[in-house]
Amino acid sequence: LLDRRMQASWQSEARDTEASSLAASAALSGTGAAMGASASSAAPAPAASAAPSAAAPASALSRVPDVDLDADGTFKYVMLTLSDPATGESKSLVRGYKFAEYHVDVADHTRAELDEDKATAGLKLSVSGGGRIRREAASKRLVVYGYSMQFGRADHDAAAKLIRKAIPDYAPDAITWNNEGY
């Protein structure tokens, strides 16, 4: 169960960092909410991930897959911005899991995974918004929609584009988005 004090703290941080998050991620819409390290509930194994390049020595950012979603079902997702303070580089992430009762659970799980790896523990993570994903593995269809009560609506178009790259066995027109529903 989500600790209400933590939720209130993150909402306060969201207000305090909104302007800087929007400036740092002009390609994304929504509000910014700085993510701190915290424990999360157990999560299923990742089902879809975009693999980092194996060419040159991997930077801390390239070690983190752009997309990590459960293989089937309807679940909450968050769009995140991952930044490396040492290089100034950043990239967008999409994470979605059925175990999450709240969008913050997805964000907490992502922060915990980053903190487990020494190479990615120092990266900055912020939430730009959330929504839901309905993924039908049998028909290879996926819809991104809705919004997060805590983090606002994610840029579903940007999320769908990242998912299309990460799941090449789905036809591009089988991954859609809309702003309907909760």
Short mmCIF file of C-alpha atoms in Angstrom, two decimals:
data_model
loop_
_atom_site.label_atom_id
_atom_site.label_comp_id
_atom_site.label_asym_id
_atom_site.label_seq_id
_atom_site.Cartn_x
_atom_site.Cartn_y
_atom_site.Cartn_z
CA LEU A 1 0.00 0.00 0.00
CA LEU A 2 1.31 3.44 -0.92
CA ASP A 3 2.54 5.49 2.01
CA ARG A 4 0.39 8.66 1.84
CA ARG A 5 3.20 10.77 3.29
CA MET A 6 5.49 9.68 0.42
CA GLN A 7 2.75 10.51 -2.10
CA ALA A 8 2.31 13.99 -0.56
CA SER A 9 6.09 14.48 -0.63
CA TRP A 10 6.29 13.57 -4.32
CA GLN A 11 3.38 15.89 -5.13
CA SER A 12 5.26 18.72 -3.41
CA GLU A 13 8.43 17.87 -5.36
CA ALA A 14 6.37 17.81 -8.55
CA ARG A 15 5.25 21.40 -7.96
CA ASP A 16 8.79 22.52 -7.02
CA THR A 17 10.45 20.98 -10.08
CA GLU A 18 7.77 21.47 -12.74
CA ALA A 19 9.47 24.37 -14.52
CA SER A 20 12.94 22.81 -14.60
CA SER A 21 11.59 19.43 -15.78
CA LEU A 22 9.66 21.02 -18.62
CA ALA A 23 12.70 22.96 -19.77
CA ALA A 24 14.92 19.87 -19.58
CA SER A 25 12.53 17.70 -21.57
CA ALA A 26 10.94 19.93 -24.18
CA ALA A 27 10.03 16.91 -26.30
CA LEU A 28 7.80 15.56 -23.53
CA SER A 29 4.62 17.09 -22.14
CA GLY A 30 3.28 16.84 -18.61
CA THR A 31 4.54 17.75 -15.18
CA GLY A 32 7.89 16.85 -13.69
CA ALA A 33 8.25 14.96 -10.44
CA ALA A 34 11.69 14.23 -9.08
CA MET A 35 12.21 10.63 -8.08
CA GLY A 36 14.08 9.64 -4.96
CA ALA A 37 15.33 6.19 -4.04
CA SER A 38 12.73 4.03 -2.33
CA ALA A 39 11.78 0.42 -1.90
CA SER A 40 9.12 -1.14 -4.08
CA SER A 41 7.00 -4.21 -4.14
CA ALA A 42 8.06 -7.32 -6.02
CA ALA A 43 7.53 -7.12 -9.76
CA PRO A 44 7.27 -9.60 -12.58
CA ALA A 45 10.21 -10.14 -14.90
CA PRO A 46 10.49 -7.68 -17.79
CA ALA A 47 8.75 -8.77 -20.97
CA ALA A 48 9.76 -6.21 -23.58
CA SER A 49 12.99 -4.23 -23.51
CA ALA A 50 14.98 -2.22 -25.99
CA ALA A 51 18.58 -3.45 -25.77
CA PRO A 52 21.42 -0.94 -25.50
CA SER A 53 24.02 -0.78 -28.25
CA ALA A 54 26.89 -3.26 -27.89
CA ALA A 55 29.38 -1.31 -30.05
CA ALA A 56 31.38 1.07 -27.81
CA PRO A 57 31.77 0.96 -24.03
CA ALA A 58 28.27 1.49 -22.68
CA SER A 59 27.48 4.78 -21.01
CA ALA A 60 25.35 4.64 -17.89
CA LEU A 61 22.27 5.73 -19.88
CA SER A 62 22.78 3.13 -22.59
CA ARG A 63 22.74 0.37 -19.97
CA VAL A 64 19.06 1.12 -19.28
CA PRO A 65 16.44 -0.20 -21.74
CA ASP A 66 14.10 2.46 -23.16
CA VAL A 67 11.00 0.29 -22.62
CA ASP A 68 10.06 -2.34 -20.05
CA LEU A 69 6.46 -3.61 -20.09
CA ASP A 70 4.59 -6.66 -18.91
CA ALA A 71 3.87 -9.13 -21.70
CA ASP A 72 0.07 -9.05 -21.58
CA GLY A 73 -2.87 -7.37 -19.87
CA THR A 74 -3.93 -3.89 -18.81
CA PHE A 75 -1.64 -2.03 -16.45
CA LYS A 76 -0.43 1.37 -15.27
CA TYR A 77 2.57 2.93 -16.97
CA VAL A 78 4.79 5.97 -16.46
CA MET A 79 6.90 7.98 -18.85
CA LEU A 80 10.21 8.94 -17.25
CA THR A 81 13.22 11.06 -18.07
CA LEU A 82 16.56 9.54 -17.12
CA SER A 83 19.49 11.98 -16.88
CA ASP A 84 23.20 11.57 -16.27
CA PRO A 85 24.40 14.57 -14.22
CA ALA A 86 28.02 13.77 -15.15
CA THR A 87 27.46 14.13 -18.92
CA GLY A 88 24.27 16.18 -19.13
CA GLU A 89 22.74 13.52 -21.41
CA SER A 90 19.17 12.32 -20.96
CA LYS A 91 16.63 9.99 -22.52
CA SER A 92 13.00 8.97 -22.15
CA LEU A 93 11.83 5.69 -20.64
CA VAL A 94 8.49 3.87 -20.62
CA ARG A 95 7.72 1.44 -17.79
CA GLY A 96 4.48 -0.48 -17.16
CA TYR A 97 3.64 -3.36 -14.82
CA LYS A 98 0.50 -5.20 -13.71
CA PHE A 99 1.67 -5.42 -10.10
CA ALA A 100 1.37 -1.63 -9.69
CA GLU A 101 -1.65 -0.46 -7.74
CA TYR A 102 -0.51 3.16 -8.22
CA HIS A 103 1.61 4.86 -10.87
CA VAL A 104 4.13 5.70 -8.16
CA ASP A 105 4.70 1.94 -7.68
CA VAL A 106 6.02 1.73 -11.25
CA ALA A 107 8.30 4.71 -10.65
CA ASP A 108 9.52 3.30 -7.32
CA HIS A 109 10.32 -0.04 -8.94
CA THR A 110 12.32 1.68 -11.70
CA ARG A 111 14.29 3.75 -9.16
CA ALA A 112 15.06 0.61 -7.14
CA GLU A 113 16.30 -1.24 -10.24
CA LEU A 114 18.61 1.67 -11.12
CA ASP A 115 19.97 1.78 -7.58
CA GLU A 116 20.81 -1.95 -7.66
CA ASP A 117 23.40 -1.37 -10.41
CA LYS A 118 26.42 0.73 -9.38
CA ALA A 119 26.77 2.04 -12.95
CA THR A 120 23.22 3.48 -12.97
CA ALA A 121 22.71 4.32 -9.28
CA GLY A 122 23.72 7.98 -9.70
CA LEU A 123 21.38 8.72 -12.60
CA LYS A 124 18.58 11.22 -12.05
CA LEU A 125 15.03 9.99 -12.72
CA SER A 126 11.94 12.16 -13.11
CA VAL A 127 8.36 11.29 -14.00
CA SER A 128 6.77 13.28 -16.82
CA GLY A 129 3.35 11.60 -16.61
CA GLY A 130 1.47 8.36 -16.69
CA GLY A 131 -1.48 6.45 -18.04
CA ARG A 132 -2.46 2.90 -18.86
CA ILE A 133 -1.47 0.33 -21.43
CA ARG A 134 -3.66 -2.46 -22.74
CA ARG A 135 -1.46 -5.10 -24.33
CA GLU A 136 -2.96 -8.08 -26.12
CA ALA A 137 -0.11 -10.52 -26.75
CA ALA A 138 -2.19 -13.01 -28.77
CA SER A 139 -3.31 -10.40 -31.32
CA LYS A 140 -0.09 -8.34 -31.02
CA ARG A 141 -1.99 -5.13 -30.32
CA LEU A 142 -1.21 -2.42 -27.76
CA VAL A 143 -3.05 0.78 -26.78
CA VAL A 144 -1.59 3.61 -24.68
CA TYR A 145 -4.26 5.79 -23.01
CA GLY A 146 -5.52 7.54 -19.88
CA TYR A 147 -3.67 9.53 -17.24
CA SER A 148 -2.17 9.38 -13.78
CA MET A 149 -3.96 11.13 -10.91
CA GLN A 150 -0.58 11.88 -9.31
CA PHE A 151 1.69 12.63 -12.27
CA GLY A 152 -0.77 13.82 -14.95
CA ARG A 153 -1.09 12.59 -18.52
CA ALA A 154 2.08 11.32 -20.19
CA ASP A 155 2.91 12.16 -23.79
CA HIS A 156 1.23 9.04 -25.19
CA ASP A 157 2.48 9.71 -28.73
CA ALA A 158 6.10 9.75 -27.52
CA ALA A 159 5.46 6.62 -25.42
CA ALA A 160 3.95 4.79 -28.40
CA LYS A 161 6.96 5.71 -30.58
CA LEU A 162 9.39 4.28 -28.01
CA ILE A 163 7.27 1.12 -27.68
CA ARG A 164 7.19 0.63 -31.48
CA LYS A 165 10.99 0.63 -31.53
CA ALA A 166 11.20 -1.76 -28.58
CA ILE A 167 8.63 -4.27 -29.87
CA PRO A 168 9.44 -4.74 -33.56
CA ASP A 169 7.32 -7.91 -33.91
CA TYR A 170 4.13 -5.80 -33.51
CA ALA A 171 2.99 -4.01 -36.68
CA PRO A 172 3.53 -0.24 -36.27
CA ASP A 173 -0.22 0.41 -36.74
CA ALA A 174 -1.01 -2.17 -34.02
CA ILE A 175 0.50 0.15 -31.38
CA THR A 176 -1.87 3.09 -30.94
CA TRP A 177 -2.66 5.77 -28.40
CA ASN A 178 -5.53 8.03 -27.36
CA ASN A 179 -6.31 10.48 -24.56
CA GLU A 180 -9.54 8.79 -23.49
CA GLY A 181 -10.31 7.13 -20.20
CA TYR A 182 -8.63 7.09 -16.84
#
